[in-house]
Amino acid sequence: MNQLFDIQEELKKLPDQPGVYIMHDDTDAIIYIGKAKSLTKRVHQYFQASHDEGIKKKQMVEHIDHFEYIITDSELEALVLECNLIKEHRPKYNTMLRDDKTYPYIRVTLGEDYPRVLFARRVLKDKSKYYGPFTSGQSVRETIDLVQKIFKIRTCNRTFPRDMGKDRPCLNYHMKLCDGICTGQISVEAYRENVNRAIEFLNGNDKPVIQDLTCKMQEAAEAYDFEKAAHYRDLIRSVKVCVEKQKITQTGDEDQDIIAIAREGEDAVVQVFFIRNGKMLGRDHFFLHLSEDDTVEEEIEAFLQQFYAGTPVIPKEIYVPVEINNHELLEQWLSEKRGSRVYLQVPKRGQKSKLLQLAQKNAEQVLTQDKERIKKEEGRTIGAMKELSKLLHMEGLSRLEAFDISNTNGFQSVGSMVVFEKGKPLRSDYRKFKIKTVEGPNDYASMKEVLTRRFTHGLEEMKEMQEKGLEPETGSFTRFPDVIMMDGGRGQVNIALEVLDELQLQIPVCGMVKDDHHRTRGLYFHNEEIPMDTHSEAFRLITRLQDEAHRFAITYHKSLRGKAQIQSFLDDIPNIGPARRKALMRTYDSAEAMSQASVEDLLEIPEMNEKAAVSVWEYFHKEKES
């Protein structure tokens, strides 16, 4: 309890201005974040006996120990700040999305003299043109591959015109998939015409493409060039398959999102149809966990705020099943994010209403089919973390970091760091370490180096970010674990505690103790071994974490060992210096793959000349003859 905070006194100090209020419990954890047009009026309502906001809000008020607030210049600024704070802190009593998804996009780099068509996960504020969001990464890659083949869009990473004439043409040029930009055989204007045709195709106009390919196929057939005719025939088929994957919706040419919701008890599914230029690019669903007194209006409003706060592309029209209380405010916020007017509407009849009904049916189907799967998955992840929290007598565990060392008789020792958040692997935060200061098979010393580098780097990053006023990011070393999980007992735990003590950090350390058969049997925590139920979800989680740390370390060690072996025999080949050795190792991941390459294949590597390519080929050829 915060003895210095008198709620009734602090309520009197609240200003009659827009802003965001943040509720804390007696452990200082943030349990609710809300926005208000008037902070004094809104926050006072929670503490009035006559005011009823439902069971969830009543439970939340009972846990409030103290609150804070941030004044903003407008209600719109309060909405933006509320979205950002909810996403960062994920408070217990706010309605939260269970899914944190990123979608694939097609990116046309119009800011370059010779644009490319690329796969993207993020929409940047650059001169590129983006298409999406799509829900299938595979279909996006297939579409990009098709566009590159049909319109001869370059796939290399070279910068033109700067790099023109510096290297010989790549394999795509010889396969007639590129017009040879690197040799200056196509002008900027001619290449831009190809790009414009590609953009027209991505916009949904496929008829000119099919007509052009059909004409080329017929001309090739008339010239008895049946191989080329078959090539154009296959391209036509690929275009038609690509187009068929997009469902025509007959709603015009505007960009639209159709949003519907299905609910059963405390579980809800929101279904979203993504429509771009009148065609459905895909659909996706999201899970919400609610309280009994949450209304559909509140659920949809919470979803809109969280979903569009993290989605870079906002359509012109968004259709929802019910009217929303903050309709005008949300429209204003969405419009500012998009950069042009956004319409938030409830369709009553016509094609849009039918699409909304279709989305509703899909949401109901997902909720029925996936309810048991969701509960099972939550048991494996969130439920397992709760079990672990109870076992270690620690509240609110979320982030676990596990470390492992791998070597072969001390050769090429490496360390791995894997991260689980809320019971799931967070692969963006995985890290691997090549041991620099330890020689020989000394796992304790190697582990000390890994932990020291990990947390020293984190402290340095944290200092830099604090100086710049930035918050820790996913993938950053600044995000420290709630518990460090060591692959071993007392010895490994003591190494970690020694490092933390030297760096003046206070992070709990737990050892994963194995039996004589190298199987996990329990945890070593606070100088005692804690037995575990081997059938519990917490035990399965610990096993997954341990296996993942081991797998990640072994994989890294194998890659280094393979490269070292390749490098060793390359030293014996004449005409292969450091630059060519590096290029060969980058191109071929094994000696076997290199041995199967012809001289022509080797010449495709920019760093190689004919003399060097022949030397490599002869090295393997003579080896085979002998």
mmCIF file of N, CA, C and O in Angstrom, residues 537-622:
data_model
loop_
_atom_site.group_PDB
_atom_site.id
_atom_site.type_symbol
_atom_site.label_atom_id
_atom_site.label_comp_id
_atom_site.label_asym_id
_atom_site.label_seq_id
_atom_site.Cartn_x
_atom_site.Cartn_y
_atom_site.Cartn_z
ATOM 1 N N GLU A 537 2.542 -28.828 -17.031
ATOM 2 C CA GLU A 537 2.855 -27.957 -18.162
ATOM 3 C C GLU A 537 4.135 -27.164 -17.902
ATOM 4 O O GLU A 537 4.892 -26.873 -18.832
ATOM 5 N N ALA A 538 4.397 -26.821 -16.643
ATOM 6 C CA ALA A 538 5.629 -26.095 -16.312
ATOM 7 C C ALA A 538 6.849 -26.944 -16.644
ATOM 8 O O ALA A 538 7.840 -26.442 -17.187
ATOM 9 N N PHE A 539 6.782 -28.241 -16.331
ATOM 10 C CA PHE A 539 7.900 -29.148 -16.625
ATOM 11 C C PHE A 539 8.116 -29.242 -18.140
ATOM 12 O O PHE A 539 9.251 -29.210 -18.623
ATOM 13 N N ARG A 540 7.025 -29.348 -18.890
ATOM 14 C CA ARG A 540 7.142 -29.422 -20.353
ATOM 15 C C ARG A 540 7.729 -28.131 -20.922
ATOM 16 O O ARG A 540 8.513 -28.155 -21.884
ATOM 17 N N LEU A 541 7.347 -27.003 -20.334
ATOM 18 C CA LEU A 541 7.890 -25.719 -20.778
ATOM 19 C C LEU A 541 9.395 -25.658 -20.543
ATOM 20 O O LEU A 541 10.157 -25.240 -21.425
ATOM 21 N N ILE A 542 9.839 -26.067 -19.347
ATOM 22 C CA ILE A 542 11.261 -26.060 -19.028
ATOM 23 C C ILE A 542 12.030 -26.970 -19.991
ATOM 24 O O ILE A 542 13.117 -26.637 -20.466
ATOM 25 N N THR A 543 11.462 -28.118 -20.298
ATOM 26 C CA THR A 543 12.099 -29.050 -21.240
ATOM 27 C C THR A 543 12.227 -28.423 -22.623
ATOM 28 O O THR A 543 13.274 -28.535 -23.281
ATOM 29 N N ARG A 544 11.158 -27.752 -23.091
ATOM 30 C CA ARG A 544 11.211 -27.084 -24.399
ATOM 31 C C ARG A 544 12.276 -25.997 -24.410
ATOM 32 O O ARG A 544 13.020 -25.844 -25.394
ATOM 33 N N LEU A 545 12.351 -25.244 -23.340
ATOM 34 C CA LEU A 545 13.330 -24.160 -23.233
ATOM 35 C C LEU A 545 14.755 -24.718 -23.273
ATOM 36 O O LEU A 545 15.627 -24.208 -23.986
ATOM 37 N N GLN A 546 14.974 -25.771 -22.515
ATOM 38 C CA GLN A 546 16.293 -26.411 -22.445
ATOM 39 C C GLN A 546 16.690 -26.987 -23.806
ATOM 40 O O GLN A 546 17.811 -26.796 -24.278
ATOM 41 N N ASP A 547 15.753 -27.684 -24.447
ATOM 42 C CA ASP A 547 16.018 -28.279 -25.761
ATOM 43 C C ASP A 547 16.307 -27.209 -26.809
ATOM 44 O O ASP A 547 17.174 -27.393 -27.679
ATOM 45 N N GLU A 548 15.584 -26.095 -26.727
ATOM 46 C CA GLU A 548 15.761 -25.030 -27.707
ATOM 47 C C GLU A 548 17.125 -24.368 -27.552
ATOM 48 O O GLU A 548 17.799 -24.068 -28.545
ATOM 49 N N ALA A 549 17.565 -24.143 -26.310
ATOM 50 C CA ALA A 549 18.886 -23.553 -26.078
ATOM 51 C C ALA A 549 19.978 -24.478 -26.613
ATOM 52 O O ALA A 549 20.943 -24.031 -27.246
ATOM 53 N N HIS A 550 19.799 -25.777 -26.375
ATOM 54 C CA HIS A 550 20.773 -26.767 -26.844
ATOM 55 C C HIS A 550 20.784 -26.828 -28.372
ATOM 56 O O HIS A 550 21.852 -26.834 -29.002
ATOM 57 N N ARG A 551 19.601 -26.865 -28.980
ATOM 58 C CA ARG A 551 19.504 -26.932 -30.447
ATOM 59 C C ARG A 551 20.146 -25.711 -31.096
ATOM 60 O O ARG A 551 20.902 -25.819 -32.076
ATOM 61 N N PHE A 552 19.878 -24.534 -30.563
ATOM 62 C CA PHE A 552 20.386 -23.287 -31.141
ATOM 63 C C PHE A 552 21.915 -23.241 -31.070
ATOM 64 O O PHE A 552 22.583 -22.826 -32.021
ATOM 65 N N ALA A 553 22.475 -23.692 -29.932
ATOM 66 C CA ALA A 553 23.928 -23.714 -29.781
ATOM 67 C C ALA A 553 24.561 -24.717 -30.742
ATOM 68 O O ALA A 553 25.564 -24.420 -31.408
ATOM 69 N N ILE A 554 23.986 -25.923 -30.828
ATOM 70 C CA ILE A 554 24.515 -26.976 -31.706
ATOM 71 C C ILE A 554 24.477 -26.531 -33.167
ATOM 72 O O ILE A 554 25.431 -26.733 -33.927
ATOM 73 N N THR A 555 23.369 -25.913 -33.587
ATOM 74 C CA THR A 555 23.226 -25.458 -34.976
ATOM 75 C C THR A 555 24.297 -24.435 -35.331
ATOM 76 O O THR A 555 24.920 -24.505 -36.403
ATOM 77 N N TYR A 556 24.523 -23.496 -34.420
ATOM 78 C CA TYR A 556 25.546 -22.468 -34.662
ATOM 79 C C TYR A 556 26.940 -23.101 -34.720
ATOM 80 O O TYR A 556 27.751 -22.783 -35.580
ATOM 81 N N HIS A 557 27.196 -24.037 -33.803
ATOM 82 C CA HIS A 557 28.503 -24.681 -33.767
ATOM 83 C C HIS A 557 28.757 -25.465 -35.046
ATOM 84 O O HIS A 557 29.858 -25.436 -35.611
ATOM 85 N N LYS A 558 27.752 -26.171 -35.538
ATOM 86 C CA LYS A 558 27.902 -26.937 -36.774
ATOM 87 C C LYS A 558 28.214 -26.034 -37.955
ATOM 88 O O LYS A 558 29.024 -26.369 -38.819
ATOM 89 N N SER A 559 27.546 -24.876 -38.018
ATOM 90 C CA SER A 559 27.776 -23.957 -39.137
ATOM 91 C C SER A 559 29.205 -23.430 -39.121
ATOM 92 O O SER A 559 29.848 -23.329 -40.167
ATOM 93 N N LEU A 560 29.709 -23.100 -37.924
ATOM 94 C CA LEU A 560 31.086 -22.616 -37.826
ATOM 95 C C LEU A 560 32.079 -23.720 -38.163
ATOM 96 O O LEU A 560 33.080 -23.493 -38.839
ATOM 97 N N ARG A 561 31.786 -24.933 -37.691
ATOM 98 C CA ARG A 561 32.678 -26.062 -37.932
ATOM 99 C C ARG A 561 32.755 -26.369 -39.425
ATOM 100 O O ARG A 561 33.814 -26.634 -39.982
ATOM 101 N N GLY A 562 31.564 -26.303 -40.099
ATOM 102 C CA GLY A 562 31.527 -26.555 -41.539
ATOM 103 C C GLY A 562 32.319 -25.521 -42.315
ATOM 104 O O GLY A 562 33.072 -25.835 -43.236
ATOM 105 N N LYS A 563 32.177 -24.239 -41.900
ATOM 106 C CA LYS A 563 32.905 -23.170 -42.592
ATOM 107 C C LYS A 563 34.410 -23.311 -42.381
ATOM 108 O O LYS A 563 35.207 -23.047 -43.277
ATOM 109 N N ALA A 564 34.777 -23.731 -41.160
ATOM 110 C CA ALA A 564 36.204 -23.905 -40.865
ATOM 111 C C ALA A 564 36.799 -25.007 -41.735
ATOM 112 O O ALA A 564 37.923 -24.902 -42.220
ATOM 113 N N GLN A 565 36.024 -26.089 -41.943
ATOM 114 C CA GLN A 565 36.511 -27.193 -42.763
ATOM 115 C C GLN A 565 36.669 -26.766 -44.216
ATOM 116 O O GLN A 565 37.641 -27.113 -44.881
ATOM 117 N N ILE A 566 35.689 -25.997 -44.702
ATOM 118 C CA ILE A 566 35.780 -25.500 -46.077
ATOM 119 C C ILE A 566 36.995 -24.589 -46.215
ATOM 120 O O ILE A 566 37.773 -24.678 -47.153
ATOM 121 N N GLN A 567 37.153 -23.708 -45.240
ATOM 122 C CA GLN A 567 38.247 -22.748 -45.294
ATOM 123 C C GLN A 567 39.600 -23.469 -45.301
ATOM 124 O O GLN A 567 40.530 -23.062 -45.985
ATOM 125 N N SER A 568 39.704 -24.572 -44.551
ATOM 126 C CA SER A 568 40.982 -25.264 -44.437
ATOM 127 C C SER A 568 41.434 -25.826 -45.787
ATOM 128 O O SER A 568 42.593 -25.697 -46.156
ATOM 129 N N PHE A 569 40.559 -26.463 -46.562
ATOM 130 C CA PHE A 569 41.002 -27.018 -47.842
ATOM 131 C C PHE A 569 41.142 -25.937 -48.908
ATOM 132 O O PHE A 569 41.915 -26.071 -49.858
ATOM 133 N N LEU A 570 40.419 -24.821 -48.764
ATOM 134 C CA LEU A 570 40.563 -23.736 -49.728
ATOM 135 C C LEU A 570 41.956 -23.121 -49.657
ATOM 136 O O LEU A 570 42.443 -22.547 -50.636
ATOM 137 N N ASP A 571 42.578 -23.217 -48.483
ATOM 138 C CA ASP A 571 43.942 -22.701 -48.339
ATOM 139 C C ASP A 571 44.918 -23.444 -49.248
ATOM 140 O O ASP A 571 45.999 -22.923 -49.568
ATOM 141 N N ASP A 572 44.567 -24.668 -49.654
ATOM 142 C CA ASP A 572 45.469 -25.492 -50.466
ATOM 143 C C ASP A 572 45.273 -25.288 -51.968
ATOM 144 O O ASP A 572 46.009 -25.864 -52.775
ATOM 145 N N ILE A 573 44.282 -24.507 -52.358
ATOM 146 C CA ILE A 573 43.977 -24.346 -53.782
ATOM 147 C C ILE A 573 44.702 -23.117 -54.326
ATOM 148 O O ILE A 573 44.568 -22.021 -53.770
ATOM 149 N N PRO A 574 45.473 -23.272 -55.397
ATOM 150 C CA PRO A 574 46.169 -22.122 -55.994
ATOM 151 C C PRO A 574 45.177 -21.069 -56.489
ATOM 152 O O PRO A 574 44.037 -21.386 -56.857
ATOM 153 N N ASN A 575 45.617 -19.815 -56.507
ATOM 154 C CA ASN A 575 44.850 -18.678 -57.046
ATOM 155 C C ASN A 575 43.615 -18.321 -56.213
ATOM 156 O O ASN A 575 42.743 -17.585 -56.682
ATOM 157 N N ILE A 576 43.512 -18.876 -55.000
ATOM 158 C CA ILE A 576 42.381 -18.557 -54.125
ATOM 159 C C ILE A 576 42.914 -17.791 -52.908
ATOM 160 O O ILE A 576 43.526 -18.365 -52.005
ATOM 161 N N GLY A 577 42.689 -16.494 -52.942
ATOM 162 C CA GLY A 577 43.098 -15.640 -51.827
ATOM 163 C C GLY A 577 41.947 -15.389 -50.872
ATOM 164 O O GLY A 577 40.873 -15.997 -50.996
ATOM 165 N N PRO A 578 42.123 -14.480 -49.907
ATOM 166 C CA PRO A 578 41.085 -14.223 -48.888
ATOM 167 C C PRO A 578 39.730 -13.814 -49.463
ATOM 168 O O PRO A 578 38.698 -14.299 -49.024
ATOM 169 N N ALA A 579 39.744 -12.925 -50.478
ATOM 170 C CA ALA A 579 38.476 -12.442 -51.035
ATOM 171 C C ALA A 579 37.716 -13.559 -51.742
ATOM 172 O O ALA A 579 36.503 -13.719 -51.568
ATOM 173 N N ARG A 580 38.435 -14.356 -52.545
ATOM 174 C CA ARG A 580 37.776 -15.452 -53.261
ATOM 175 C C ARG A 580 37.366 -16.566 -52.311
ATOM 176 O O ARG A 580 36.337 -17.203 -52.499
ATOM 177 N N ARG A 581 38.177 -16.810 -51.273
ATOM 178 C CA ARG A 581 37.811 -17.819 -50.276
ATOM 179 C C ARG A 581 36.503 -17.433 -49.595
ATOM 180 O O ARG A 581 35.600 -18.261 -49.417
ATOM 181 N N LYS A 582 36.392 -16.173 -49.238
ATOM 182 C CA LYS A 582 35.171 -15.685 -48.581
ATOM 183 C C LYS A 582 33.970 -15.802 -49.518
ATOM 184 O O LYS A 582 32.874 -16.194 -49.109
ATOM 185 N N ALA A 583 34.171 -15.472 -50.800
ATOM 186 C CA ALA A 583 33.080 -15.548 -51.775
ATOM 187 C C ALA A 583 32.616 -16.986 -51.977
ATOM 188 O O ALA A 583 31.412 -17.262 -52.079
ATOM 189 N N LEU A 584 33.572 -17.927 -52.040
ATOM 190 C CA LEU A 584 33.219 -19.337 -52.205
ATOM 191 C C LEU A 584 32.462 -19.868 -50.992
ATOM 192 O O LEU A 584 31.490 -20.617 -51.122
ATOM 193 N N MET A 585 32.904 -19.479 -49.792
ATOM 194 C CA MET A 585 32.226 -19.924 -48.570
ATOM 195 C C MET A 585 30.818 -19.344 -48.477
ATOM 196 O O MET A 585 29.914 -19.964 -47.947
ATOM 197 N N ARG A 586 30.639 -18.128 -49.020
ATOM 198 C CA ARG A 586 29.314 -17.506 -49.014
ATOM 199 C C ARG A 586 28.375 -18.193 -50.001
ATOM 200 O O ARG A 586 27.178 -18.307 -49.771
ATOM 201 N N THR A 587 28.944 -18.684 -51.109
ATOM 202 C CA THR A 587 28.125 -19.293 -52.170
ATOM 203 C C THR A 587 27.804 -20.758 -51.894
ATOM 204 O O THR A 587 26.682 -21.215 -52.149
ATOM 205 N N TYR A 588 28.782 -21.512 -51.357
ATOM 206 C CA TYR A 588 28.600 -22.953 -51.131
ATOM 207 C C TYR A 588 28.731 -23.262 -49.643
ATOM 208 O O TYR A 588 29.720 -22.877 -49.007
ATOM 209 N N ASP A 589 27.732 -23.950 -49.107
ATOM 210 C CA ASP A 589 27.748 -24.222 -47.670
ATOM 211 C C ASP A 589 28.457 -25.527 -47.311
ATOM 212 O O ASP A 589 28.538 -25.889 -46.142
ATOM 213 N N SER A 590 28.968 -26.247 -48.303
ATOM 214 C CA SER A 590 29.695 -27.481 -48.013
ATOM 215 C C SER A 590 30.673 -27.771 -49.146
ATOM 216 O O SER A 590 30.519 -27.281 -50.278
ATOM 217 N N ALA A 591 31.693 -28.610 -48.822
ATOM 218 C CA ALA A 591 32.665 -29.016 -49.835
ATOM 219 C C ALA A 591 31.985 -29.839 -50.930
ATOM 220 O O ALA A 591 32.330 -29.743 -52.114
ATOM 221 N N GLU A 592 30.986 -30.642 -50.548
ATOM 222 C CA GLU A 592 30.265 -31.476 -51.504
ATOM 223 C C GLU A 592 29.564 -30.618 -52.554
ATOM 224 O O GLU A 592 29.619 -30.907 -53.758
ATOM 225 N N ALA A 593 28.913 -29.530 -52.090
ATOM 226 C CA ALA A 593 28.220 -28.637 -53.022
ATOM 227 C C ALA A 593 29.212 -27.970 -53.967
ATOM 228 O O ALA A 593 28.945 -27.812 -55.169
ATOM 229 N N MET A 594 30.370 -27.589 -53.441
ATOM 230 C CA MET A 594 31.391 -26.941 -54.270
ATOM 231 C C MET A 594 31.960 -27.915 -55.291
ATOM 232 O O MET A 594 32.261 -27.543 -56.436
ATOM 233 N N SER A 595 32.108 -29.169 -54.910
ATOM 234 C CA SER A 595 32.706 -30.162 -55.806
ATOM 235 C C SER A 595 31.822 -30.449 -57.019
ATOM 236 O O SER A 595 32.301 -30.900 -58.053
ATOM 237 N N GLN A 596 30.521 -30.180 -56.890
ATOM 238 C CA GLN A 596 29.594 -30.451 -57.985
ATOM 239 C C GLN A 596 29.464 -29.276 -58.954
ATOM 240 O O GLN A 596 28.769 -29.361 -59.968
ATOM 241 N N ALA A 597 30.122 -28.161 -58.625
ATOM 242 C CA ALA A 597 30.022 -26.965 -59.475
ATOM 243 C C ALA A 597 30.942 -27.099 -60.689
ATOM 244 O O ALA A 597 32.072 -27.588 -60.585
ATOM 245 N N SER A 598 30.438 -26.656 -61.829
ATOM 246 C CA SER A 598 31.254 -26.623 -63.046
ATOM 247 C C SER A 598 32.058 -25.327 -63.076
ATOM 248 O O SER A 598 31.840 -24.427 -62.265
ATOM 249 N N VAL A 599 32.989 -25.234 -64.028
ATOM 250 C CA VAL A 599 33.760 -23.995 -64.177
ATOM 251 C C VAL A 599 32.819 -22.829 -64.466
ATOM 252 O O VAL A 599 32.993 -21.716 -63.942
ATOM 253 N N GLU A 600 31.790 -23.092 -65.294
ATOM 254 C CA GLU A 600 30.825 -22.033 -65.623
ATOM 255 C C GLU A 600 30.069 -21.567 -64.373
ATOM 256 O O GLU A 600 29.830 -20.366 -64.196
ATOM 257 N N ASP A 601 29.701 -22.524 -63.520
ATOM 258 C CA ASP A 601 29.027 -22.156 -62.269
ATOM 259 C C ASP A 601 29.921 -21.282 -61.405
ATOM 260 O O ASP A 601 29.482 -20.279 -60.828
ATOM 261 N N LEU A 602 31.179 -21.667 -61.312
ATOM 262 C CA LEU A 602 32.121 -20.910 -60.485
ATOM 263 C C LEU A 602 32.350 -19.509 -61.031
ATOM 264 O O LEU A 602 32.552 -18.555 -60.276
ATOM 265 N N LEU A 603 32.303 -19.376 -62.339
ATOM 266 C CA LEU A 603 32.503 -18.061 -62.957
ATOM 267 C C LEU A 603 31.346 -17.100 -62.698
ATOM 268 O O LEU A 603 31.483 -15.888 -62.908
ATOM 269 N N GLU A 604 30.203 -17.652 -62.260
ATOM 270 C CA GLU A 604 29.073 -16.787 -61.924
ATOM 271 C C GLU A 604 29.353 -15.963 -60.657
ATOM 272 O O GLU A 604 28.688 -14.970 -60.387
ATOM 273 N N ILE A 605 30.343 -16.381 -59.869
ATOM 274 C CA ILE A 605 30.727 -15.637 -58.661
ATOM 275 C C ILE A 605 31.556 -14.434 -59.091
ATOM 276 O O ILE A 605 32.598 -14.595 -59.749
ATOM 277 N N PRO A 606 31.126 -13.215 -58.774
ATOM 278 C CA PRO A 606 31.802 -12.008 -59.278
ATOM 279 C C PRO A 606 33.303 -11.960 -58.970
ATOM 280 O O PRO A 606 34.086 -11.459 -59.779
ATOM 281 N N GLU A 607 33.723 -12.498 -57.826
ATOM 282 C CA GLU A 607 35.131 -12.408 -57.430
ATOM 283 C C GLU A 607 36.037 -13.380 -58.201
ATOM 284 O O GLU A 607 37.268 -13.273 -58.140
ATOM 285 N N MET A 608 35.459 -14.330 -58.906
ATOM 286 C CA MET A 608 36.238 -15.380 -59.579
ATOM 287 C C MET A 608 36.589 -14.982 -61.014
ATOM 288 O O MET A 608 35.770 -14.378 -61.722
ATOM 289 N N ASN A 609 37.820 -15.345 -61.433
ATOM 290 C CA ASN A 609 38.161 -15.268 -62.857
ATOM 291 C C ASN A 609 38.360 -16.695 -63.375
ATOM 292 O O ASN A 609 38.258 -17.662 -62.603
ATOM 293 N N GLU A 610 38.653 -16.816 -64.643
ATOM 294 C CA GLU A 610 38.726 -18.156 -65.246
ATOM 295 C C GLU A 610 39.838 -18.996 -64.631
ATOM 296 O O GLU A 610 39.676 -20.193 -64.380
ATOM 297 N N LYS A 611 40.968 -18.364 -64.362
ATOM 298 C CA LYS A 611 42.100 -19.088 -63.797
ATOM 299 C C LYS A 611 41.760 -19.662 -62.423
ATOM 300 O O LYS A 611 42.052 -20.834 -62.124
ATOM 301 N N ALA A 612 41.118 -18.861 -61.587
ATOM 302 C CA ALA A 612 40.744 -19.309 -60.240
ATOM 303 C C ALA A 612 39.677 -20.392 -60.300
ATOM 304 O O ALA A 612 39.720 -21.385 -59.556
ATOM 305 N N ALA A 613 38.682 -20.231 -61.203
ATOM 306 C CA ALA A 613 37.614 -21.222 -61.330
ATOM 307 C C ALA A 613 38.164 -22.574 -61.769
ATOM 308 O O ALA A 613 37.771 -23.626 -61.254
ATOM 309 N N VAL A 614 39.104 -22.550 -62.705
ATOM 310 C CA VAL A 614 39.720 -23.798 -63.173
ATOM 311 C C VAL A 614 40.509 -24.459 -62.047
ATOM 312 O O VAL A 614 40.488 -25.689 -61.880
ATOM 313 N N SER A 615 41.181 -23.644 -61.226
ATOM 314 C CA SER A 615 41.955 -24.196 -60.100
ATOM 315 C C SER A 615 41.051 -24.928 -59.123
ATOM 316 O O SER A 615 41.389 -26.024 -58.650
ATOM 317 N N VAL A 616 39.896 -24.342 -58.811
ATOM 318 C CA VAL A 616 38.953 -24.982 -57.886
ATOM 319 C C VAL A 616 38.418 -26.276 -58.496
ATOM 320 O O VAL A 616 38.371 -27.325 -57.845
ATOM 321 N N TRP A 617 38.014 -26.200 -59.764
ATOM 322 C CA TRP A 617 37.467 -27.389 -60.427
ATOM 323 C C TRP A 617 38.504 -28.505 -60.483
ATOM 324 O O TRP A 617 38.206 -29.664 -60.209
ATOM 325 N N GLU A 618 39.760 -28.165 -60.815
ATOM 326 C CA GLU A 618 40.819 -29.169 -60.931
ATOM 327 C C GLU A 618 41.132 -29.789 -59.572
ATOM 328 O O GLU A 618 41.457 -30.977 -59.492
ATOM 329 N N TYR A 619 41.031 -28.990 -58.511
ATOM 330 C CA TYR A 619 41.299 -29.521 -57.172
ATOM 331 C C TYR A 619 40.350 -30.692 -56.880
ATOM 332 O O TYR A 619 40.777 -31.763 -56.459
ATOM 333 N N PHE A 620 39.072 -30.512 -57.121
ATOM 334 C CA PHE A 620 38.098 -31.581 -56.860
ATOM 335 C C PHE A 620 38.183 -32.687 -57.908
ATOM 336 O O PHE A 620 38.014 -33.861 -57.595
ATOM 337 N N HIS A 621 38.451 -32.292 -59.157
ATOM 338 C CA HIS A 621 38.510 -33.278 -60.234
ATOM 339 C C HIS A 621 39.659 -34.249 -60.027
ATOM 340 O O HIS A 621 39.512 -35.469 -60.162
ATOM 341 N N LYS A 622 40.806 -33.706 -59.649
ATOM 342 C CA LYS A 622 41.966 -34.559 -59.400
ATOM 343 C C LYS A 622 41.763 -35.431 -58.173
ATOM 344 O O LYS A 622 42.197 -36.575 -58.117
#
